[in-house]
């Protein structure tokens, strides 16, 4: 037996309905905020992620699905979508087109991680990118979209965690200060922190290892090292969030995993999933487009892991599909039933036709196994009168109705 690749999964009905529902809610919300969808390839040149995410990040260093194609080019299955969107923006010069300044995506991403509950190697993200808007209002509005989405999905107790990681002006002096302050206590730090101190000192700040906490707590604070422009931006973002009544917590040691962030970084966590793991993460990435050969344009975006969100989403009410199971008996009935099914579908009813002649008793058994909501029974008598027997499989009641009335009755209930 051939099984699915480790860390991937098949999404089956009715679970897939929850995905469709989340996607539909997200599309509606994104479009109300003026976003248009972009679909980029799953496969990109490896170089894109090395330049766009940074080769010191865990994603690029350890987690990418990278291989050579038949011509020896190094390709990678996208581990996230922002780099691909940024590449498309530069390639098609979308930064010159106000119509393309707000983009959203929904789709699979790939990371070679240890599979665990809610974490897959093929996983799904949805996210937004706001391009060319450097004003703090864009950050706050972007965060509002995430909050509204979790609200629409019924996620309880979502909290925004907020920080500023500074800019190219103020971060290097801060990082130098941080390194100098950690150097004398390096023996107290975990192995990851020691390594990061050499490769990416800022990332020591969000270490979760308990023994590192006293050392990191004593280190100089990132928010105290911000330049005036970054401090103003950070304050303005918070003021607009206050205005929008979006509650947040400033977490001065939160830095996020990706190298390209400047100023605002944020996460949204939910108590429903344990406050450690973020449902949404993102921030401002001015300079990313330039790093990919594009213009010096501002950018802000976030991504949300759909598997984890669906784990926290309340279940949908049970649904019966097909709506109507159409069974028949008697010579000459089948041809009429095929036409009747088309007629009903044209009136917006989901119908499954039985292709074998069966006794109504056996037809009802089959309808039950199919989990149908209704059975429509057509015999020679019904054919004659054009009144069909619609049986409610939940209550057991039945009525004789003309085709249009069958459709109206079935449609009365929202699917
Ligand atoms: Zn700054
Ligand atoms: Zn550590």
mmCIF file of C-alpha atoms and ligand atoms in Angstrom:
data_model
loop_
_atom_site.group_PDB
_atom_site.id
_atom_site.type_symbol
_atom_site.label_atom_id
_atom_site.label_comp_id
_atom_site.label_asym_id
_atom_site.label_seq_id
_atom_site.Cartn_x
_atom_site.Cartn_y
_atom_site.Cartn_z
ATOM 1 C CA UNK A 1 0.000 0.000 0.000
ATOM 2 C CA UNK A 2 1.287 3.446 -0.875
ATOM 3 C CA UNK A 3 0.639 5.953 1.913
ATOM 4 C CA UNK A 4 0.771 9.747 2.033
ATOM 5 C CA UNK A 5 4.227 11.281 2.544
ATOM 6 C CA UNK A 6 5.085 11.716 6.230
ATOM 7 C CA UNK A 7 3.945 15.100 7.489
ATOM 8 C CA UNK A 8 1.275 15.498 4.790
ATOM 9 C CA UNK A 9 -2.422 14.709 5.046
ATOM 10 C CA UNK A 10 -5.505 14.096 2.957
ATOM 11 C CA UNK A 11 -8.368 16.426 3.769
ATOM 12 C CA UNK A 12 -11.657 14.579 3.609
ATOM 13 C CA UNK A 13 -15.300 15.564 3.679
ATOM 14 C CA UNK A 14 -16.788 16.770 5.997
ATOM 15 C CA UNK A 15 -13.554 18.172 7.575
ATOM 16 C CA UNK A 16 -12.745 19.899 4.287
ATOM 17 C CA UNK A 17 -15.962 21.923 4.720
ATOM 18 C CA UNK A 18 -14.316 23.753 7.640
ATOM 19 C CA UNK A 19 -11.406 24.687 5.370
ATOM 20 C CA UNK A 20 -13.795 25.967 2.729
ATOM 21 C CA UNK A 21 -15.689 27.946 5.332
ATOM 22 C CA UNK A 22 -12.526 29.526 6.745
ATOM 23 C CA UNK A 23 -11.282 30.352 3.244
ATOM 24 C CA UNK A 24 -14.610 31.922 2.277
ATOM 25 C CA UNK A 25 -14.701 34.023 5.462
ATOM 26 C CA UNK A 26 -11.102 35.149 4.856
ATOM 27 C CA UNK A 27 -11.644 36.043 1.194
ATOM 28 C CA UNK A 28 -14.698 38.118 2.078
ATOM 29 C CA UNK A 29 -12.851 39.946 4.855
ATOM 30 C CA UNK A 30 -9.683 40.567 2.813
ATOM 31 C CA UNK A 31 -11.725 41.987 -0.033
ATOM 32 C CA UNK A 32 -13.635 44.287 2.325
ATOM 33 C CA UNK A 33 -10.245 45.721 3.301
ATOM 34 C CA UNK A 34 -9.312 46.245 -0.364
ATOM 35 C CA UNK A 35 -7.015 43.228 -0.882
ATOM 36 C CA UNK A 36 -6.826 41.287 -4.152
ATOM 37 C CA UNK A 37 -5.661 37.685 -4.366
ATOM 38 C CA UNK A 38 -2.250 36.667 -5.718
ATOM 39 C CA UNK A 39 -1.301 33.046 -6.484
ATOM 40 C CA UNK A 40 2.416 32.452 -6.817
ATOM 41 C CA UNK A 41 4.147 29.161 -7.771
ATOM 42 C CA UNK A 42 4.863 26.508 -5.146
ATOM 43 C CA UNK A 43 8.334 26.200 -6.669
ATOM 44 C CA UNK A 44 10.808 29.092 -6.579
ATOM 45 C CA UNK A 45 14.569 29.508 -7.107
ATOM 46 C CA UNK A 46 16.360 28.637 -3.841
ATOM 47 C CA UNK A 47 18.203 31.963 -4.041
ATOM 48 C CA UNK A 48 14.904 33.807 -3.459
ATOM 49 C CA UNK A 49 14.558 32.418 0.062
ATOM 50 C CA UNK A 50 18.252 32.775 0.897
ATOM 51 C CA UNK A 51 18.046 36.479 -0.005
ATOM 52 C CA UNK A 52 14.466 37.121 1.079
ATOM 53 C CA UNK A 53 14.373 35.248 4.407
ATOM 54 C CA UNK A 54 18.054 35.104 5.347
ATOM 55 C CA UNK A 55 20.406 32.127 5.451
ATOM 56 C CA UNK A 56 20.836 32.392 9.223
ATOM 57 C CA UNK A 57 17.181 31.620 9.884
ATOM 58 C CA UNK A 58 16.062 28.119 10.875
ATOM 59 C CA UNK A 59 13.783 28.020 7.850
ATOM 60 C CA UNK A 60 16.571 28.479 5.323
ATOM 61 C CA UNK A 61 19.287 26.676 7.302
ATOM 62 C CA UNK A 62 17.347 23.532 8.226
ATOM 63 C CA UNK A 63 13.780 23.320 6.993
ATOM 64 C CA UNK A 64 13.590 23.815 3.235
ATOM 65 C CA UNK A 65 12.718 21.197 0.635
ATOM 66 C CA UNK A 66 15.500 22.001 -1.817
ATOM 67 C CA UNK A 67 16.516 19.924 -4.828
ATOM 68 C CA UNK A 68 18.155 20.229 -8.230
ATOM 69 C CA UNK A 69 16.027 19.956 -11.343
ATOM 70 C CA UNK A 70 17.195 18.089 -14.456
ATOM 71 C CA UNK A 71 19.207 21.080 -15.612
ATOM 72 C CA UNK A 72 21.003 21.386 -12.267
ATOM 73 C CA UNK A 73 19.103 24.492 -11.079
ATOM 74 C CA UNK A 74 18.508 24.666 -7.343
ATOM 75 C CA UNK A 75 14.766 24.905 -6.637
ATOM 76 C CA UNK A 76 12.850 25.041 -3.361
ATOM 77 C CA UNK A 77 9.251 24.308 -2.413
ATOM 78 C CA UNK A 78 8.154 27.576 -0.851
ATOM 79 C CA UNK A 79 8.482 27.531 2.962
ATOM 80 C CA UNK A 80 6.414 30.734 3.232
ATOM 81 C CA UNK A 81 4.718 33.076 0.787
ATOM 82 C CA UNK A 82 6.025 36.596 1.418
ATOM 83 C CA UNK A 83 9.258 36.092 -0.527
ATOM 84 C CA UNK A 84 7.333 34.742 -3.532
ATOM 85 C CA UNK A 85 4.878 37.639 -3.431
ATOM 86 C CA UNK A 86 7.765 40.119 -3.200
ATOM 87 C CA UNK A 87 9.469 38.430 -6.149
ATOM 88 C CA UNK A 88 6.261 38.676 -8.207
ATOM 89 C CA UNK A 89 5.838 42.342 -7.261
ATOM 90 C CA UNK A 90 9.369 43.181 -8.421
ATOM 91 C CA UNK A 91 9.135 41.000 -11.537
ATOM 92 C CA UNK A 92 5.826 42.499 -12.724
ATOM 93 C CA UNK A 93 6.550 45.997 -11.379
ATOM 94 C CA UNK A 94 3.355 45.810 -9.311
ATOM 95 C CA UNK A 95 4.793 48.462 -6.973
ATOM 96 C CA UNK A 96 3.937 51.007 -9.688
ATOM 97 C CA UNK A 97 0.322 49.839 -9.704
ATOM 98 C CA UNK A 98 -1.897 51.101 -6.871
ATOM 99 C CA UNK A 99 -4.337 48.318 -7.762
ATOM 100 C CA UNK A 100 -1.765 45.749 -6.620
ATOM 101 C CA UNK A 101 -0.653 47.441 -3.399
ATOM 102 C CA UNK A 102 -2.776 45.130 -1.241
ATOM 103 C CA UNK A 103 -2.403 41.427 -1.868
ATOM 104 C CA UNK A 104 -3.566 38.302 -0.108
ATOM 105 C CA UNK A 105 -2.752 34.630 -0.575
ATOM 106 C CA UNK A 106 -4.080 31.288 0.607
ATOM 107 C CA UNK A 107 -2.179 28.065 -0.031
ATOM 108 C CA UNK A 108 0.212 25.258 0.916
ATOM 109 C CA UNK A 109 3.775 25.820 2.155
ATOM 110 C CA UNK A 110 6.486 23.238 2.840
ATOM 111 C CA UNK A 111 8.941 22.874 5.687
ATOM 112 C CA UNK A 112 10.936 19.857 6.736
ATOM 113 C CA UNK A 113 10.086 19.898 10.441
ATOM 114 C CA UNK A 114 9.421 17.134 12.927
ATOM 115 C CA UNK A 115 5.694 16.399 12.468
ATOM 116 C CA UNK A 116 3.589 16.851 15.603
ATOM 117 C CA UNK A 117 0.001 17.642 16.477
ATOM 118 C CA UNK A 118 -1.183 20.522 14.317
ATOM 119 C CA UNK A 119 2.196 20.778 12.544
ATOM 120 C CA UNK A 120 2.700 19.326 9.098
ATOM 121 C CA UNK A 121 5.457 19.385 6.500
ATOM 122 C CA UNK A 122 2.917 20.468 3.918
ATOM 123 C CA UNK A 123 0.958 23.065 5.822
ATOM 124 C CA UNK A 124 -1.302 25.901 4.773
ATOM 125 C CA UNK A 125 -1.072 29.596 5.309
ATOM 126 C CA UNK A 126 -3.143 32.600 4.466
ATOM 127 C CA UNK A 127 -1.768 36.081 4.690
ATOM 128 C CA UNK A 128 -1.745 39.652 3.495
ATOM 129 C CA UNK A 129 0.902 42.031 2.164
ATOM 130 C CA UNK A 130 0.501 45.834 2.122
ATOM 131 C CA UNK A 131 3.051 47.396 -0.239
ATOM 132 C CA UNK A 132 4.267 50.964 -0.556
ATOM 133 C CA UNK A 133 2.637 52.238 2.650
ATOM 134 C CA UNK A 134 5.149 53.255 5.288
ATOM 135 C CA UNK A 135 2.701 55.033 7.589
ATOM 136 C CA UNK A 136 1.989 53.494 11.007
ATOM 137 C CA UNK A 137 -1.704 53.362 10.061
ATOM 138 C CA UNK A 138 -0.866 50.562 7.605
ATOM 139 C CA UNK A 139 0.663 48.490 10.431
ATOM 140 C CA UNK A 140 -2.352 49.038 12.677
ATOM 141 C CA UNK A 141 -4.820 48.292 9.902
ATOM 142 C CA UNK A 142 -2.914 45.156 8.915
ATOM 143 C CA UNK A 143 -3.102 43.967 12.530
ATOM 144 C CA UNK A 144 -6.830 44.796 12.570
ATOM 145 C CA UNK A 145 -7.380 42.482 9.583
ATOM 146 C CA UNK A 146 -5.803 39.598 11.534
ATOM 147 C CA UNK A 147 -7.881 40.350 14.622
ATOM 148 C CA UNK A 148 -11.085 40.551 12.564
ATOM 149 C CA UNK A 149 -10.290 37.235 10.887
ATOM 150 C CA UNK A 150 -9.803 35.405 14.194
ATOM 151 C CA UNK A 151 -12.994 36.996 15.414
ATOM 152 C CA UNK A 152 -14.895 35.782 12.337
ATOM 153 C CA UNK A 153 -13.464 32.279 12.906
ATOM 154 C CA UNK A 154 -14.789 32.308 16.476
ATOM 155 C CA UNK A 155 -11.332 32.055 18.107
ATOM 156 C CA UNK A 156 -11.679 32.933 21.782
ATOM 157 C CA UNK A 157 -9.328 35.131 23.794
ATOM 158 C CA UNK A 158 -7.013 36.227 21.000
ATOM 159 C CA UNK A 159 -4.293 38.651 22.133
ATOM 160 C CA UNK A 160 -2.009 40.833 20.009
ATOM 161 C CA UNK A 161 1.645 40.810 21.098
ATOM 162 C CA UNK A 162 3.503 43.813 19.743
ATOM 163 C CA UNK A 163 7.063 45.081 19.513
ATOM 164 C CA UNK A 164 9.395 47.220 17.423
ATOM 165 C CA UNK A 165 12.717 45.790 16.249
ATOM 166 C CA UNK A 166 14.070 49.150 15.085
ATOM 167 C CA UNK A 167 15.588 49.946 11.713
ATOM 168 C CA UNK A 168 18.924 49.920 9.860
ATOM 169 C CA UNK A 169 19.880 53.094 11.789
ATOM 170 C CA UNK A 170 19.202 52.047 15.353
ATOM 171 C CA UNK A 171 19.426 48.257 15.298
ATOM 172 C CA UNK A 172 23.203 47.827 14.675
ATOM 173 C CA UNK A 173 24.184 49.965 17.701
ATOM 174 C CA UNK A 174 21.605 48.122 19.814
ATOM 175 C CA UNK A 175 22.890 44.724 18.666
ATOM 176 C CA UNK A 176 26.457 45.781 19.535
ATOM 177 C CA UNK A 177 25.259 46.799 22.998
ATOM 178 C CA UNK A 178 23.379 43.510 23.419
ATOM 179 C CA UNK A 179 26.430 41.467 22.390
ATOM 180 C CA UNK A 180 28.645 43.379 24.790
ATOM 181 C CA UNK A 181 26.211 42.850 27.650
ATOM 182 C CA UNK A 182 25.773 39.101 26.999
ATOM 183 C CA UNK A 183 29.466 38.340 26.351
ATOM 184 C CA UNK A 184 30.565 38.205 30.033
ATOM 185 C CA UNK A 185 27.677 35.798 30.853
ATOM 186 C CA UNK A 186 27.933 33.579 27.794
ATOM 187 C CA UNK A 187 28.585 30.480 29.946
ATOM 188 C CA UNK A 188 25.080 30.868 31.450
ATOM 189 C CA UNK A 189 23.385 30.776 28.024
ATOM 190 C CA UNK A 190 22.013 27.722 26.197
ATOM 191 C CA UNK A 191 23.758 26.307 23.122
ATOM 192 C CA UNK A 192 21.289 27.976 20.716
ATOM 193 C CA UNK A 193 21.844 31.378 22.313
ATOM 194 C CA UNK A 194 25.633 30.972 22.128
ATOM 195 C CA UNK A 195 25.378 30.138 18.451
ATOM 196 C CA UNK A 196 22.949 33.013 17.802
ATOM 197 C CA UNK A 197 25.224 35.411 19.608
ATOM 198 C CA UNK A 198 27.651 34.843 16.732
ATOM 199 C CA UNK A 199 25.200 34.594 13.818
ATOM 200 C CA UNK A 200 22.102 36.623 14.755
ATOM 201 C CA UNK A 201 22.377 38.117 18.277
ATOM 202 C CA UNK A 202 18.904 39.704 18.191
ATOM 203 C CA UNK A 203 17.327 36.249 18.136
ATOM 204 C CA UNK A 204 18.734 35.390 21.558
ATOM 205 C CA UNK A 205 16.027 37.714 22.923
ATOM 206 C CA UNK A 206 13.163 35.352 22.186
ATOM 207 C CA UNK A 207 14.892 32.246 23.601
ATOM 208 C CA UNK A 208 12.422 30.204 25.670
ATOM 209 C CA UNK A 209 14.974 28.174 27.686
ATOM 210 C CA UNK A 210 14.339 28.952 31.387
ATOM 211 C CA UNK A 211 18.020 29.188 32.398
ATOM 212 C CA UNK A 212 18.590 31.934 29.788
ATOM 213 C CA UNK A 213 15.809 34.165 31.149
ATOM 214 C CA UNK A 214 17.679 35.948 33.999
ATOM 215 C CA UNK A 215 20.576 36.811 31.658
ATOM 216 C CA UNK A 216 18.275 38.068 28.896
ATOM 217 C CA UNK A 217 16.090 39.994 31.341
ATOM 218 C CA UNK A 218 19.164 41.883 32.496
ATOM 219 C CA UNK A 219 20.182 42.771 28.900
ATOM 220 C CA UNK A 220 19.497 46.262 27.517
ATOM 221 C CA UNK A 221 15.921 46.628 26.235
ATOM 222 C CA UNK A 222 15.240 46.819 22.525
ATOM 223 C CA UNK A 223 12.590 49.529 22.943
ATOM 224 C CA UNK A 224 15.082 51.728 24.772
ATOM 225 C CA UNK A 225 17.489 51.516 21.826
ATOM 226 C CA UNK A 226 15.031 52.790 19.187
ATOM 227 C CA UNK A 227 15.911 55.923 17.197
ATOM 228 C CA UNK A 228 13.457 58.837 17.359
ATOM 229 C CA UNK A 229 11.768 57.902 14.067
ATOM 230 C CA UNK A 230 11.250 54.260 15.134
ATOM 231 C CA UNK A 231 10.016 55.298 18.577
ATOM 232 C CA UNK A 232 7.497 57.708 16.971
ATOM 233 C CA UNK A 233 6.327 55.005 14.585
ATOM 234 C CA UNK A 234 5.906 52.501 17.418
ATOM 235 C CA UNK A 235 3.931 55.031 19.495
ATOM 236 C CA UNK A 236 1.665 55.890 16.548
ATOM 237 C CA UNK A 237 0.894 52.223 15.858
ATOM 238 C CA UNK A 238 -0.142 51.776 19.492
ATOM 239 C CA UNK A 239 -2.285 54.919 19.412
ATOM 240 C CA UNK A 240 -4.165 53.741 16.341
ATOM 241 C CA UNK A 241 -4.688 50.280 17.862
ATOM 242 C CA UNK A 242 -6.111 52.035 20.950
ATOM 243 C CA UNK A 243 -8.369 54.087 18.698
ATOM 244 C CA UNK A 244 -9.603 50.897 16.974
ATOM 245 C CA UNK A 245 -10.133 49.301 20.418
ATOM 246 C CA UNK A 246 -7.753 46.469 19.614
ATOM 247 C CA UNK A 247 -6.113 45.265 22.790
ATOM 248 C CA UNK A 248 -2.433 44.378 22.652
ATOM 249 C CA UNK A 249 0.521 43.724 24.890
ATOM 250 C CA UNK A 250 3.952 45.197 24.215
ATOM 251 C CA UNK A 251 6.530 42.399 24.444
ATOM 252 C CA UNK A 252 9.925 44.138 24.325
ATOM 253 C CA UNK A 253 11.806 40.881 23.735
ATOM 254 C CA UNK A 254 9.742 39.588 20.829
ATOM 255 C CA UNK A 255 11.801 39.674 17.595
ATOM 256 C CA UNK A 256 10.175 37.092 15.226
ATOM 257 C CA UNK A 257 12.161 34.596 13.196
ATOM 258 C CA UNK A 258 12.707 36.321 9.881
ATOM 259 C CA UNK A 259 15.649 38.602 9.166
ATOM 260 C CA UNK A 260 13.883 41.180 7.052
ATOM 261 C CA UNK A 261 11.607 42.747 9.672
ATOM 262 C CA UNK A 262 11.997 46.430 10.622
ATOM 263 C CA UNK A 263 10.049 48.401 13.209
ATOM 264 C CA UNK A 264 6.709 46.688 13.891
ATOM 265 C CA UNK A 265 6.622 42.956 14.603
ATOM 266 C CA UNK A 266 3.553 41.270 16.040
ATOM 267 C CA UNK A 267 1.971 37.958 16.844
ATOM 268 C CA UNK A 268 -1.536 36.951 17.758
ATOM 269 C CA UNK A 269 -1.893 34.171 20.310
ATOM 270 C CA UNK A 270 -4.968 32.508 21.742
ATOM 271 C CA UNK A 271 -5.464 30.944 25.131
ATOM 272 C CA UNK A 272 -7.436 28.255 23.336
ATOM 273 C CA UNK A 273 -4.125 26.955 21.950
ATOM 274 C CA UNK A 274 -1.748 27.766 24.774
ATOM 275 C CA UNK A 275 -0.251 31.225 24.734
ATOM 276 C CA UNK A 276 3.200 30.002 23.609
ATOM 277 C CA UNK A 277 2.430 29.436 19.960
ATOM 278 C CA UNK A 278 1.338 32.212 17.682
ATOM 279 C CA UNK A 279 -1.649 31.800 15.372
ATOM 280 C CA UNK A 280 -0.623 34.826 13.324
ATOM 281 C CA UNK A 281 2.810 36.392 12.933
ATOM 282 C CA UNK A 282 4.104 39.250 10.877
ATOM 283 C CA UNK A 283 5.438 42.740 10.722
ATOM 284 C CA UNK A 284 6.946 45.490 8.644
ATOM 285 C CA UNK A 285 9.552 44.546 6.050
ATOM 286 C CA UNK A 286 10.606 47.795 4.329
ATOM 287 C CA UNK A 287 13.722 46.935 2.323
ATOM 288 C CA UNK A 288 12.707 43.414 1.302
ATOM 289 C CA UNK A 289 11.778 44.488 -2.226
ATOM 290 C CA UNK A 290 15.130 46.225 -2.599
ATOM 291 C CA UNK A 291 16.951 43.127 -1.348
ATOM 292 C CA UNK A 292 15.284 41.268 -4.235
ATOM 293 C CA UNK A 293 16.408 43.809 -6.830
ATOM 294 C CA UNK A 294 13.297 46.001 -6.652
ATOM 295 C CA UNK A 295 12.628 49.541 -5.469
ATOM 296 C CA UNK A 296 13.074 50.902 -1.971
ATOM 297 C CA UNK A 297 9.412 50.393 -1.060
ATOM 298 C CA UNK A 298 7.688 49.844 2.259
ATOM 299 C CA UNK A 299 5.931 46.582 3.098
ATOM 300 C CA UNK A 300 3.842 45.140 5.887
ATOM 301 C CA UNK A 301 2.335 41.671 6.128
ATOM 302 C CA UNK A 302 1.449 38.653 8.203
ATOM 303 C CA UNK A 303 0.774 34.968 7.783
ATOM 304 C CA UNK A 304 -1.577 32.673 9.617
ATOM 305 C CA UNK A 305 -1.221 28.893 9.968
ATOM 306 C CA UNK A 306 -4.515 27.366 8.889
ATOM 307 C CA UNK A 307 -4.078 23.930 10.532
ATOM 308 C CA UNK A 308 -3.603 25.499 13.933
ATOM 309 C CA UNK A 309 -6.439 27.944 13.450
ATOM 310 C CA UNK A 310 -8.775 25.104 12.481
ATOM 311 C CA UNK A 311 -7.794 23.212 15.652
ATOM 312 C CA UNK A 312 -9.030 26.180 17.683
ATOM 313 C CA UNK A 313 -12.116 26.864 15.564
ATOM 314 C CA UNK A 314 -15.428 25.680 16.997
ATOM 315 C CA UNK A 315 -16.863 22.688 15.086
ATOM 316 C CA UNK A 316 -19.510 23.205 12.435
ATOM 317 C CA UNK A 317 -22.971 21.767 12.902
ATOM 318 C CA UNK A 318 -23.321 18.330 11.295
ATOM 319 C CA UNK A 319 -24.148 18.460 7.634
ATOM 320 C CA UNK A 320 -25.872 15.912 5.468
ATOM 321 C CA UNK A 321 -24.725 15.380 1.919
ATOM 322 C CA UNK A 322 -26.141 14.728 -0.620
ATOM 323 C CA UNK A 323 -29.172 16.867 0.124
ATOM 324 C CA UNK A 324 -31.537 14.769 -1.947
ATOM 325 C CA UNK A 325 -31.159 11.106 -2.862
ATOM 326 C CA UNK A 326 -33.377 10.348 -5.834
ATOM 327 C CA UNK A 327 -34.570 6.727 -6.115
ATOM 328 C CA UNK A 328 -36.993 5.196 -8.594
ATOM 329 C CA UNK A 329 -38.824 2.043 -9.618
ATOM 330 C CA UNK A 330 -40.748 0.885 -12.652
ATOM 331 C CA UNK A 331 -39.986 0.644 -16.346
ATOM 332 C CA UNK A 332 -39.591 3.999 -18.097
ATOM 333 C CA UNK A 333 -39.101 5.859 -14.825
ATOM 334 C CA UNK A 334 -35.298 6.074 -14.998
ATOM 335 C CA UNK A 335 -35.227 8.332 -18.075
ATOM 336 C CA UNK A 336 -37.677 10.765 -16.468
ATOM 337 C CA UNK A 337 -35.707 10.702 -13.194
ATOM 338 C CA UNK A 338 -32.490 11.724 -14.953
ATOM 339 C CA UNK A 339 -34.270 14.751 -16.403
ATOM 340 C CA UNK A 340 -35.937 15.541 -13.073
ATOM 341 C CA UNK A 341 -32.522 15.548 -11.345
ATOM 342 C CA UNK A 342 -31.196 18.077 -13.865
ATOM 343 C CA UNK A 343 -34.286 20.194 -13.393
ATOM 344 C CA UNK A 344 -33.818 20.196 -9.608
ATOM 345 C CA UNK A 345 -30.095 21.007 -9.847
ATOM 346 C CA UNK A 346 -30.924 23.947 -12.141
ATOM 347 C CA UNK A 347 -33.180 25.139 -9.297
ATOM 348 C CA UNK A 348 -30.200 25.015 -6.936
ATOM 349 C CA UNK A 349 -30.745 21.654 -5.233
ATOM 350 C CA UNK A 350 -27.944 19.110 -4.676
ATOM 351 C CA UNK A 351 -29.241 15.765 -5.971
ATOM 352 C CA UNK A 352 -27.705 12.309 -6.164
ATOM 353 C CA UNK A 353 -29.467 9.940 -8.593
ATOM 354 C CA UNK A 354 -29.717 6.218 -7.949
ATOM 355 C CA UNK A 355 -28.738 4.412 -11.140
ATOM 356 C CA UNK A 356 -30.096 0.994 -10.142
ATOM 357 C CA UNK A 357 -33.750 0.161 -9.781
ATOM 358 C CA UNK A 358 -34.420 -0.661 -6.098
ATOM 359 C CA UNK A 359 -37.353 -1.328 -3.846
ATOM 360 C CA UNK A 360 -38.159 1.832 -1.872
ATOM 361 C CA UNK A 361 -37.253 -0.038 1.308
ATOM 362 C CA UNK A 362 -33.743 -0.766 0.055
ATOM 363 C CA UNK A 363 -33.521 2.771 -1.402
ATOM 364 C CA UNK A 364 -34.256 4.281 2.015
ATOM 365 C CA UNK A 365 -31.567 2.135 3.610
ATOM 366 C CA UNK A 366 -29.085 3.376 1.061
ATOM 367 C CA UNK A 367 -30.143 7.003 1.584
ATOM 368 C CA UNK A 368 -29.449 6.513 5.264
ATOM 369 C CA UNK A 369 -25.984 5.088 4.624
ATOM 370 C CA UNK A 370 -25.245 8.000 2.314
ATOM 371 C CA UNK A 371 -26.244 10.359 5.134
ATOM 372 C CA UNK A 372 -28.689 12.114 2.779
ATOM 373 C CA UNK A 373 -31.035 14.759 4.173
ATOM 374 C CA UNK A 374 -34.010 13.867 1.964
ATOM 375 C CA UNK A 375 -35.107 10.975 -0.237
ATOM 376 C CA UNK A 376 -37.190 11.629 -3.328
ATOM 377 C CA UNK A 377 -39.071 8.538 -4.477
ATOM 378 C CA UNK A 378 -40.376 8.231 -8.020
ATOM 379 C CA UNK A 379 -42.556 5.312 -9.144
ATOM 380 C CA UNK A 380 -44.940 4.952 -12.065
ATOM 381 C CA UNK A 381 -47.732 6.595 -10.089
ATOM 382 C CA UNK A 382 -45.617 9.655 -9.295
ATOM 383 C CA UNK A 383 -44.546 9.830 -12.911
ATOM 384 C CA UNK A 384 -48.183 9.943 -13.948
ATOM 385 C CA UNK A 385 -49.289 12.595 -11.408
ATOM 386 C CA UNK A 386 -45.990 14.604 -11.525
ATOM 387 C CA UNK A 387 -46.211 14.729 -7.744
ATOM 388 C CA UNK A 388 -43.120 13.164 -6.173
ATOM 389 C CA UNK A 389 -42.766 11.677 -2.703
ATOM 390 C CA UNK A 390 -40.272 13.742 -0.682
ATOM 391 C CA UNK A 391 -39.287 11.939 2.488
ATOM 392 C CA UNK A 392 -37.674 13.844 5.353
ATOM 393 C CA UNK A 393 -35.014 11.412 6.572
ATOM 394 C CA UNK A 394 -34.613 13.174 9.898
ATOM 395 C CA UNK A 395 -38.284 13.208 10.943
ATOM 396 C CA UNK A 396 -39.597 10.354 8.767
ATOM 397 C CA UNK A 397 -42.475 12.508 7.469
ATOM 398 C CA UNK A 398 -43.312 12.658 3.763
ATOM 399 C CA UNK A 399 -45.200 14.845 1.289
ATOM 400 C CA UNK A 400 -46.262 14.570 -2.360
ATOM 401 C CA UNK A 401 -44.937 17.640 -4.211
ATOM 402 C CA UNK A 402 -44.406 18.963 -7.736
ATOM 403 C CA UNK A 403 -40.758 19.456 -8.791
ATOM 404 C CA UNK A 404 -40.717 23.210 -8.097
ATOM 405 C CA UNK A 405 -42.207 22.643 -4.637
ATOM 406 C CA UNK A 406 -39.608 19.964 -3.903
ATOM 407 C CA UNK A 407 -36.889 22.486 -4.728
ATOM 408 C CA UNK A 408 -38.532 25.177 -2.612
ATOM 409 C CA UNK A 409 -38.966 22.822 0.356
ATOM 410 C CA UNK A 410 -35.342 21.594 0.250
ATOM 411 C CA UNK A 411 -33.967 25.121 -0.169
ATOM 412 C CA UNK A 412 -35.922 26.381 2.846
ATOM 413 C CA UNK A 413 -33.171 24.932 5.001
ATOM 414 C CA UNK A 414 -29.830 26.616 4.589
ATOM 415 C CA UNK A 415 -27.310 23.913 3.582
HETATM 416 ZN ZN1 LIG B 1 15.289 53.239 13.967
HETATM 417 ZN ZN1 LIG B 2 18.877 30.451 25.226
#
